[in-house]
Coordinates of C-alpha atoms and ligand atoms in Angstrom, one line a residue:
M1133 CA 65.9 81.0 85.7
S1134 CA 64.6 77.5 86.9
E1135 CA 62.1 75.7 84.6
R1136 CA 61.1 73.3 87.3
N1137 CA 57.6 72.5 87.5
I1138 CA 57.0 73.1 91.1
I1139 CA 53.8 72.6 93.1
A1140 CA 53.4 74.5 96.4
I1141 CA 53.4 72.7 99.4
V1142 CA 50.3 71.5 101.2
D1143 CA 51.1 72.0 104.8
Q1144 CA 49.8 69.2 106.8
R1145 CA 51.6 69.9 110.2
S1146 CA 50.1 70.9 113.2
P1147 CA 50.3 74.5 114.2
A1148 CA 52.3 75.0 117.3
T1149 CA 49.2 74.9 119.3
L1150 CA 48.9 72.9 122.6
R1151 CA 45.8 71.2 121.3
S1152 CA 46.4 69.1 118.5
P1153 CA 44.1 69.6 115.5
W1154 CA 44.2 65.6 114.5
P1155 CA 42.0 63.1 116.0
L1156 CA 43.3 61.2 119.0
P1157 CA 44.2 57.6 118.0
Q1158 CA 41.7 55.1 119.6
I1159 CA 42.4 53.3 122.5
P1160 CA 40.9 49.8 122.4
A1161 CA 38.4 48.9 125.2
S1162 CA 40.3 45.8 126.2
I1163 CA 44.1 46.2 126.7
S1164 CA 46.5 43.6 126.5
A1165 CA 50.4 43.7 126.6
P1166 CA 52.1 43.6 123.1
S1167 CA 52.9 40.2 122.2
G1168 CA 55.5 41.0 119.7
L1169 CA 53.3 39.0 117.1
L1170 CA 51.4 41.9 115.8
S1171 CA 50.2 41.7 112.2
D1172 CA 48.1 44.0 110.0
G1173 CA 44.9 43.4 107.9
L1174 CA 47.2 41.8 105.0
G1175 CA 49.2 39.5 107.4
R1176 CA 52.2 41.8 107.7
P1177 CA 54.1 41.9 110.8
L1178 CA 55.7 45.2 112.1
R1179 CA 59.6 45.0 112.2
D1180 CA 60.9 48.3 111.1
L1181 CA 60.6 51.6 112.4
R1182 CA 61.8 54.7 110.9
I1183 CA 62.1 57.8 113.0
S1184 CA 62.4 61.3 111.4
V1185 CA 64.3 63.5 114.0
T1186 CA 64.2 66.7 112.0
D1187 CA 62.4 68.4 109.2
R1188 CA 65.5 70.5 108.2
C1189 CA 68.2 69.6 105.8
N1190 CA 71.1 71.6 104.6
F1191 CA 70.5 70.3 101.1
R1192 CA 68.0 71.4 98.7
C1193 CA 67.8 68.3 96.2
S1194 CA 65.2 69.2 93.7
Y1195 CA 63.4 66.0 93.8
C1196 CA 63.1 66.1 97.5
M1197 CA 63.4 69.8 99.0
P1198 CA 63.3 72.3 95.9
K1199 CA 64.8 75.6 96.8
E1200 CA 61.8 77.5 95.2
V1201 CA 59.5 75.9 98.2
F1202 CA 61.8 75.4 101.0
D1203 CA 63.3 78.8 100.9
K1204 CA 64.1 81.4 103.6
N1205 CA 60.3 82.0 104.1
H1206 CA 59.5 78.3 104.7
Q1207 CA 58.4 77.5 108.2
F1208 CA 60.1 74.7 109.6
L1209 CA 58.6 73.0 112.8
P1210 CA 59.4 75.0 116.1
Q1211 CA 61.2 73.1 118.5
T1212 CA 58.5 72.5 120.7
A1213 CA 56.6 70.7 118.0
L1214 CA 59.4 68.1 117.6
L1215 CA 59.4 65.0 119.8
S1216 CA 62.0 65.1 122.4
F1217 CA 64.5 62.3 123.0
E1218 CA 62.4 61.1 125.8
E1219 CA 59.4 60.9 123.8
I1220 CA 61.2 59.1 121.0
V1221 CA 62.4 56.6 123.3
R1222 CA 59.3 56.1 125.0
L1223 CA 57.5 55.3 121.8
A1224 CA 60.4 53.4 120.2
G1225 CA 60.2 51.0 123.4
L1226 CA 56.6 50.3 122.8
F1227 CA 56.9 49.5 118.9
V1228 CA 59.8 47.2 120.0
A1229 CA 57.6 45.5 122.6
H1230 CA 55.5 44.9 119.3
G1231 CA 58.1 43.3 117.3
V1232 CA 60.1 45.9 115.8
H1233 CA 63.8 45.2 115.8
K1234 CA 65.3 47.6 113.1
V1235 CA 65.2 51.5 113.8
R1236 CA 66.5 53.9 111.3
L1237 CA 67.1 57.5 112.1
T1238 CA 66.1 59.6 109.3
G1239 CA 65.0 63.4 108.5
G1240 CA 65.4 66.2 107.0
E1241 CA 69.1 65.5 107.7
P1242 CA 69.3 63.8 111.0
L1243 CA 72.9 64.8 111.8
L1244 CA 71.4 68.4 112.0
R1245 CA 69.6 67.2 115.1
K1246 CA 71.5 68.6 118.2
H1247 CA 73.0 66.0 120.6
L1248 CA 71.8 63.1 118.4
E1249 CA 74.4 60.9 119.8
R1250 CA 72.4 61.1 123.2
L1251 CA 69.4 59.7 121.5
I1252 CA 71.5 56.9 119.6
E1253 CA 72.8 55.9 123.3
L1254 CA 69.4 55.6 124.5
L1255 CA 68.3 53.6 121.7
S1256 CA 71.1 51.2 121.5
A1257 CA 70.8 50.4 125.0
M1258 CA 67.1 49.0 124.2
R1259 CA 66.7 45.2 123.8
T1260 CA 64.0 43.3 122.0
P1261 CA 61.7 41.0 124.0
D1262 CA 64.3 38.2 123.5
G1263 CA 67.0 40.0 124.7
T1264 CA 68.7 41.2 121.2
P1265 CA 70.0 44.5 120.8
L1266 CA 68.2 46.6 118.0
D1267 CA 69.5 46.8 114.3
L1268 CA 70.1 50.8 114.7
T1269 CA 70.9 52.5 111.8
L1270 CA 70.6 56.2 110.2
T1271 CA 70.3 57.6 106.7
T1272 CA 72.4 60.7 106.1
N1273 CA 73.4 63.0 103.1
G1274 CA 77.0 62.3 104.4
S1275 CA 77.6 66.1 104.7
L1276 CA 78.5 65.9 108.5
L1277 CA 79.9 62.4 108.5
T1278 CA 83.6 63.1 108.5
R1279 CA 83.0 65.2 111.8
K1280 CA 80.6 62.7 113.3
A1281 CA 81.3 59.1 112.2
A1282 CA 83.5 58.2 115.3
S1283 CA 81.1 59.7 117.9
L1284 CA 78.0 58.1 116.3
K1285 CA 79.7 54.7 116.4
A1286 CA 80.8 55.3 120.2
A1287 CA 77.1 56.2 120.9
G1288 CA 76.1 52.7 119.6
L1289 CA 74.9 53.3 116.0
N1290 CA 75.6 50.0 114.2
R1291 CA 75.6 51.2 110.4
V1292 CA 75.1 54.0 108.1
T1293 CA 73.2 54.5 104.6
V1294 CA 74.5 57.7 102.7
S1295 CA 72.7 59.3 99.9
L1296 CA 75.0 60.1 97.0
D1297 CA 73.6 60.9 93.4
A1298 CA 76.7 61.5 91.3
M1299 CA 80.5 61.1 91.2
N1300 CA 80.6 64.3 88.9
D1301 CA 81.3 67.3 91.1
A1302 CA 79.1 69.8 88.9
I1303 CA 76.2 67.3 88.7
F1304 CA 76.2 66.6 92.3
R1305 CA 76.6 70.3 93.3
R1306 CA 73.6 71.0 91.0
M1307 CA 71.5 68.1 92.4
N1308 CA 72.0 69.2 96.0
D1309 CA 71.5 72.8 95.0
V1310 CA 73.6 74.1 97.7
D1311 CA 76.9 73.8 95.9
F1312 CA 78.2 71.0 98.2
P1313 CA 81.3 69.3 96.8
V1314 CA 81.1 65.5 96.1
A1315 CA 84.6 65.1 97.9
D1316 CA 83.3 66.0 101.1
V1317 CA 80.6 63.2 100.9
L1318 CA 83.0 60.7 99.7
A1319 CA 85.5 61.6 102.7
G1320 CA 82.3 61.0 105.0
I1321 CA 81.8 57.7 103.6
E1322 CA 85.5 57.0 104.0
A1323 CA 85.1 58.1 107.8
A1324 CA 82.2 55.9 108.2
V1325 CA 84.1 52.9 107.0
A1326 CA 87.0 53.8 109.2
A1327 CA 84.8 54.0 112.2
G1328 CA 83.4 50.7 111.4
L1329 CA 79.7 51.8 110.7
G1330 CA 79.5 49.0 108.1
P1331 CA 78.2 47.4 106.1
I1332 CA 77.5 50.7 104.6
K1333 CA 74.9 51.4 101.9
V1334 CA 75.1 54.4 99.4
N1335 CA 71.7 55.3 97.8
M1336 CA 71.7 56.9 94.4
V1337 CA 68.2 58.2 93.1
V1338 CA 68.3 58.1 89.5
K1339 CA 66.5 60.8 87.6
R1340 CA 66.3 60.5 83.8
G1341 CA 67.8 63.7 82.1
T1342 CA 69.8 64.7 85.3
N1343 CA 72.3 62.0 86.5
E1344 CA 71.8 58.6 84.6
Q1345 CA 75.4 59.1 83.2
E1346 CA 76.7 59.0 86.7
I1347 CA 75.2 55.2 87.1
V1348 CA 78.5 53.4 85.8
P1349 CA 80.8 55.8 87.4
M1350 CA 79.3 55.2 90.6
A1351 CA 79.4 51.5 90.4
R1352 CA 83.1 51.6 89.1
Y1353 CA 84.1 54.1 92.1
F1354 CA 82.5 51.8 95.0
R1355 CA 83.9 48.5 93.3
D1356 CA 87.3 49.8 93.0
H1357 CA 87.6 51.5 96.2
Y1358 CA 85.7 49.4 98.7
D1359 CA 86.1 46.0 97.3
G1360 CA 82.5 44.8 98.5
R1361 CA 82.5 46.9 101.7
V1362 CA 80.2 49.3 100.5
V1363 CA 76.8 48.3 98.7
L1364 CA 75.6 50.8 96.2
R1365 CA 71.8 50.9 95.6
F1366 CA 69.9 52.5 92.8
I1367 CA 66.5 54.2 93.8
E1368 CA 63.7 55.0 91.2
Y1369 CA 62.7 58.5 91.5
M1370 CA 59.5 58.5 93.3
D1371 CA 56.4 60.4 93.2
V1372 CA 56.5 61.3 97.0
G1373 CA 55.4 64.7 98.2
A1374 CA 53.7 67.3 96.1
T1375 CA 56.6 69.7 95.5
N1376 CA 59.0 68.2 93.4
G1377 CA 57.1 68.3 90.1
W1378 CA 57.4 64.5 89.6
R1379 CA 57.1 62.9 86.0
M1380 CA 57.1 59.5 84.7
D1381 CA 59.2 60.1 82.0
E1382 CA 62.0 61.3 84.5
V1383 CA 62.1 57.8 86.1
M1384 CA 64.7 55.5 85.1
P1385 CA 63.4 52.0 85.6
S1386 CA 65.8 49.6 87.6
A1387 CA 65.8 47.1 84.8
E1388 CA 67.5 49.9 82.4
V1389 CA 69.9 50.7 85.3
Q1390 CA 70.8 47.0 85.7
R1391 CA 71.4 46.4 82.1
L1392 CA 73.7 49.5 81.9
I1393 CA 75.9 48.1 84.8
D1394 CA 75.7 44.6 83.7
A1395 CA 77.2 45.6 80.3
Q1396 CA 80.1 46.8 82.2
F1397 CA 80.5 44.6 85.0
P1398 CA 78.5 41.5 84.9
L1399 CA 76.0 40.8 87.5
E1400 CA 73.8 37.9 89.1
P1401 CA 71.0 37.9 91.2
I1402 CA 71.2 36.9 94.8
D1403 CA 68.7 36.1 97.6
P1404 CA 67.5 38.7 100.0
T1405 CA 68.7 38.5 103.4
Q1406 CA 65.5 39.2 104.8
V1407 CA 61.6 39.4 104.4
G1408 CA 60.5 42.9 103.4
E1409 CA 63.8 44.1 102.1
T1410 CA 63.4 47.1 100.1
A1411 CA 66.3 46.3 97.6
E1412 CA 66.6 43.6 94.9
R1413 CA 70.3 42.2 95.4
W1414 CA 72.8 41.6 92.6
R1415 CA 76.3 40.8 92.8
Y1416 CA 79.1 41.1 90.4
R1417 CA 80.0 37.9 88.8
D1418 CA 83.9 38.4 89.4
G1419 CA 83.5 39.1 93.2
G1420 CA 83.7 42.7 93.1
G1421 CA 80.8 43.1 95.8
E1422 CA 77.1 43.7 95.3
V1423 CA 74.5 46.2 94.1
G1424 CA 70.8 46.9 95.0
F1425 CA 67.8 47.9 93.1
I1426 CA 65.1 49.8 94.8
S1427 CA 62.1 49.7 92.4
S1428 CA 59.3 51.3 94.2
V1429 CA 57.8 52.7 90.9
T1430 CA 58.1 50.0 88.4
Q1431 CA 57.8 46.9 90.8
A1432 CA 55.9 48.0 93.7
F1433 CA 56.5 46.1 96.8
C1434 CA 53.6 46.3 99.3
G1435 CA 53.2 42.6 99.8
D1436 CA 55.9 42.3 102.7
C1437 CA 56.1 45.9 103.9
N1438 CA 56.9 45.8 107.6
R1439 CA 57.8 49.3 107.9
A1440 CA 56.1 52.2 110.0
R1441 CA 57.3 55.7 109.9
L1442 CA 57.2 58.3 113.0
S1443 CA 57.3 61.8 111.7
T1444 CA 59.3 64.6 113.4
E1445 CA 56.3 65.6 115.3
G1446 CA 55.3 62.1 116.4
Q1447 CA 52.6 61.2 113.6
L1448 CA 52.7 57.6 112.8
Y1449 CA 52.5 57.0 109.1
L1450 CA 52.0 53.3 107.6
C1451 CA 53.3 54.3 104.2
L1452 CA 55.3 56.9 102.3
F1453 CA 52.3 57.4 100.2
A1454 CA 49.8 57.8 103.1
Q1455 CA 47.8 60.8 103.1
Q1456 CA 47.4 61.0 106.9
G1457 CA 49.2 60.1 110.1
H1458 CA 48.2 58.9 113.5
D1459 CA 48.7 61.5 116.1
L1460 CA 51.0 59.5 118.7
R1461 CA 52.3 62.6 120.3
S1462 CA 49.0 63.7 121.6
L1463 CA 48.8 60.4 123.6
L1464 CA 52.2 61.5 125.1
R1465 CA 51.3 65.1 125.8
Q1466 CA 47.5 65.5 126.3
P1467 CA 45.8 64.2 129.5
H1468 CA 43.5 61.1 129.6
P1469 CA 40.0 62.3 129.9
D1470 CA 40.2 61.1 133.5
G1471 CA 43.1 63.8 134.1
R1472 CA 46.1 61.4 134.4
P1473 CA 48.5 60.8 131.4
Y1474 CA 47.9 58.0 129.2
T1475 CA 50.0 54.8 130.3
D1476 CA 52.4 52.8 128.2
D1477 CA 49.9 49.9 127.9
E1478 CA 47.1 52.4 126.4
I1479 CA 49.6 54.0 123.9
A1480 CA 51.0 50.6 123.0
A1481 CA 47.3 49.3 122.5
A1482 CA 46.6 52.4 120.5
I1483 CA 49.6 51.5 118.3
G1484 CA 48.6 47.8 117.9
L1485 CA 45.2 48.6 117.0
I1486 CA 46.4 51.2 114.2
W1487 CA 48.9 48.4 112.7
Q1488 CA 46.1 45.7 113.0
Q1489 CA 43.7 48.0 111.0
R1490 CA 46.3 48.7 108.2
N1491 CA 45.3 47.3 104.8
D1492 CA 47.2 49.8 102.5
R1493 CA 49.0 48.9 99.5
Y1494 CA 49.5 52.5 97.9
S1495 CA 52.3 51.5 95.7
Q1496 CA 50.7 48.8 94.1
L1497 CA 47.5 50.6 93.4
R1498 CA 49.5 53.6 92.1
A1499 CA 51.0 51.0 89.7
S1500 CA 47.8 50.4 88.0
Q1501 CA 47.2 54.0 87.4
P1502 CA 48.2 55.7 84.0
A1503 CA 52.0 55.7 83.6
D1504 CA 52.3 59.4 83.5
S1505 CA 50.1 60.3 86.7
A1506 CA 51.5 60.8 90.1
S1507 CA 50.0 59.2 93.1
P1508 CA 46.4 59.8 93.7
S1509 CA 45.8 63.6 94.0
G1510 CA 45.2 65.4 97.5
R1511 CA 47.2 65.7 100.5
R1512 CA 50.5 64.0 99.8
I1513 CA 53.2 64.2 102.6
E1514 CA 56.8 65.5 101.9
M1515 CA 59.7 62.9 102.1
S1516 CA 61.5 65.6 104.3
Y1517 CA 58.6 65.7 106.8
I1518 CA 57.8 61.9 107.0
G1519 CA 61.6 60.8 106.7
G1520 CA 62.8 58.6 103.8
Ligands
LIG889 N1 68.8 63.7 104.6 C1 69.1 62.3 104.7 C2 69.5 61.5 103.2 O1 69.9 62.4 102.4 O2 69.8 60.6 103.1 C3 67.8 61.5 105.0 C4 66.5 61.9 104.4 S1 66.3 61.8 102.6 C5 64.6 62.3 102.6 C6 66.3 59.9 102.5 C7 66.3 59.5 101.2 O3 65.1 59.7 100.5 C8 67.4 59.9 100.4 O4 68.3 59.0 99.9 C9 66.8 60.7 99.4 O5 67.7 60.7 98.0 C10 65.7 60.2 99.0 N2 64.7 60.7 98.5 C11 64.0 61.9 98.5 N3 63.2 62.2 97.6 C12 63.0 61.2 96.8 C13 62.3 60.8 95.5 N4 61.3 61.6 95.2 N5 62.5 59.6 95.2 C14 63.5 58.8 95.6 N6 64.2 59.0 96.5 C15 63.8 60.2 97.2

């Protein structure tokens, strides 16, 4: 019997009704074309859009979609609630006009979305206002990568990030909670390298008491096998959502992870490649490649956050810890009070206004709370819904 401290899910999704229960985003009185120079109330630009393409996943990682909550009775979103590819592409185009140049597909498990390659083809044809193709990437649990790496690349995907929490097969099977073997994910990573979906990142969530013994074996494996072509990143276990029973004592601070690796394979810090980068970068002093640390709990990094998230059903979230989204889907599906559809300019203006009014810094505020408390109580969004 599991002893996990599970809290029932608070469902914030829309019922599958035609009329949305959420307020319609405001359309500004005066509409001007996006300049690509949008900035929020704290001066942060909009550069990075994460799009969740499904709320379903074939894994049941206890820290993300615990089996006890996401069981056979769990109601996933109906097909009609999901944004269609045409709707995603329309919105993505408006975000790109506002300055987005990086798009990450996520979920749920994005590779479960049927015909995803078609969406990738459409997104990869898109250009920023200065004519540059998007940096188009995808986060996956790797389970379907051996089958899909070549077709994803052919469709125009640039890179992938693969989530993998252990090298040890028994620990990995326990963590994904569907008995999925680690060898199949490793084969998926190999297939992605062979298909040219690099530089590949591998993300390991470290949960104290569960997989910290895997830190050094993971570092060793990717050093030995990939000679710098795969960047391993360690993620602090975050208090996202309300179902994983998060506890501060299960968070292993990045500083501790870094010391463990450094003792085996000496490290030195390197500069970030771009503003707003989530990971702090370090490299092996012997030239064996680099590793990253994503310290969203112990070193919150809201100051240069340039990311927006589009949920599977078209809600725009400005933060993983946001308690409410902005209902862009209704602007796509509901008529304007005049009876006509909303125009691109109107929807772009609504997005612009939402971003300009943004002044959140949830992670930093969280950091000032008592160490054993999760983020402010109330409505908290599940990672599988909003996309990681
Ligand atoms: N299914 C895909 C995957 O496994 O990468 C994409 C979605 S998943 C929600 C995205 C990432 O979020 C994964 O790397 C996962 O490990 C991470 N994640 C989920 N819950 C987390 C938590 N509570 N703390 C830290 N990372 C988490």
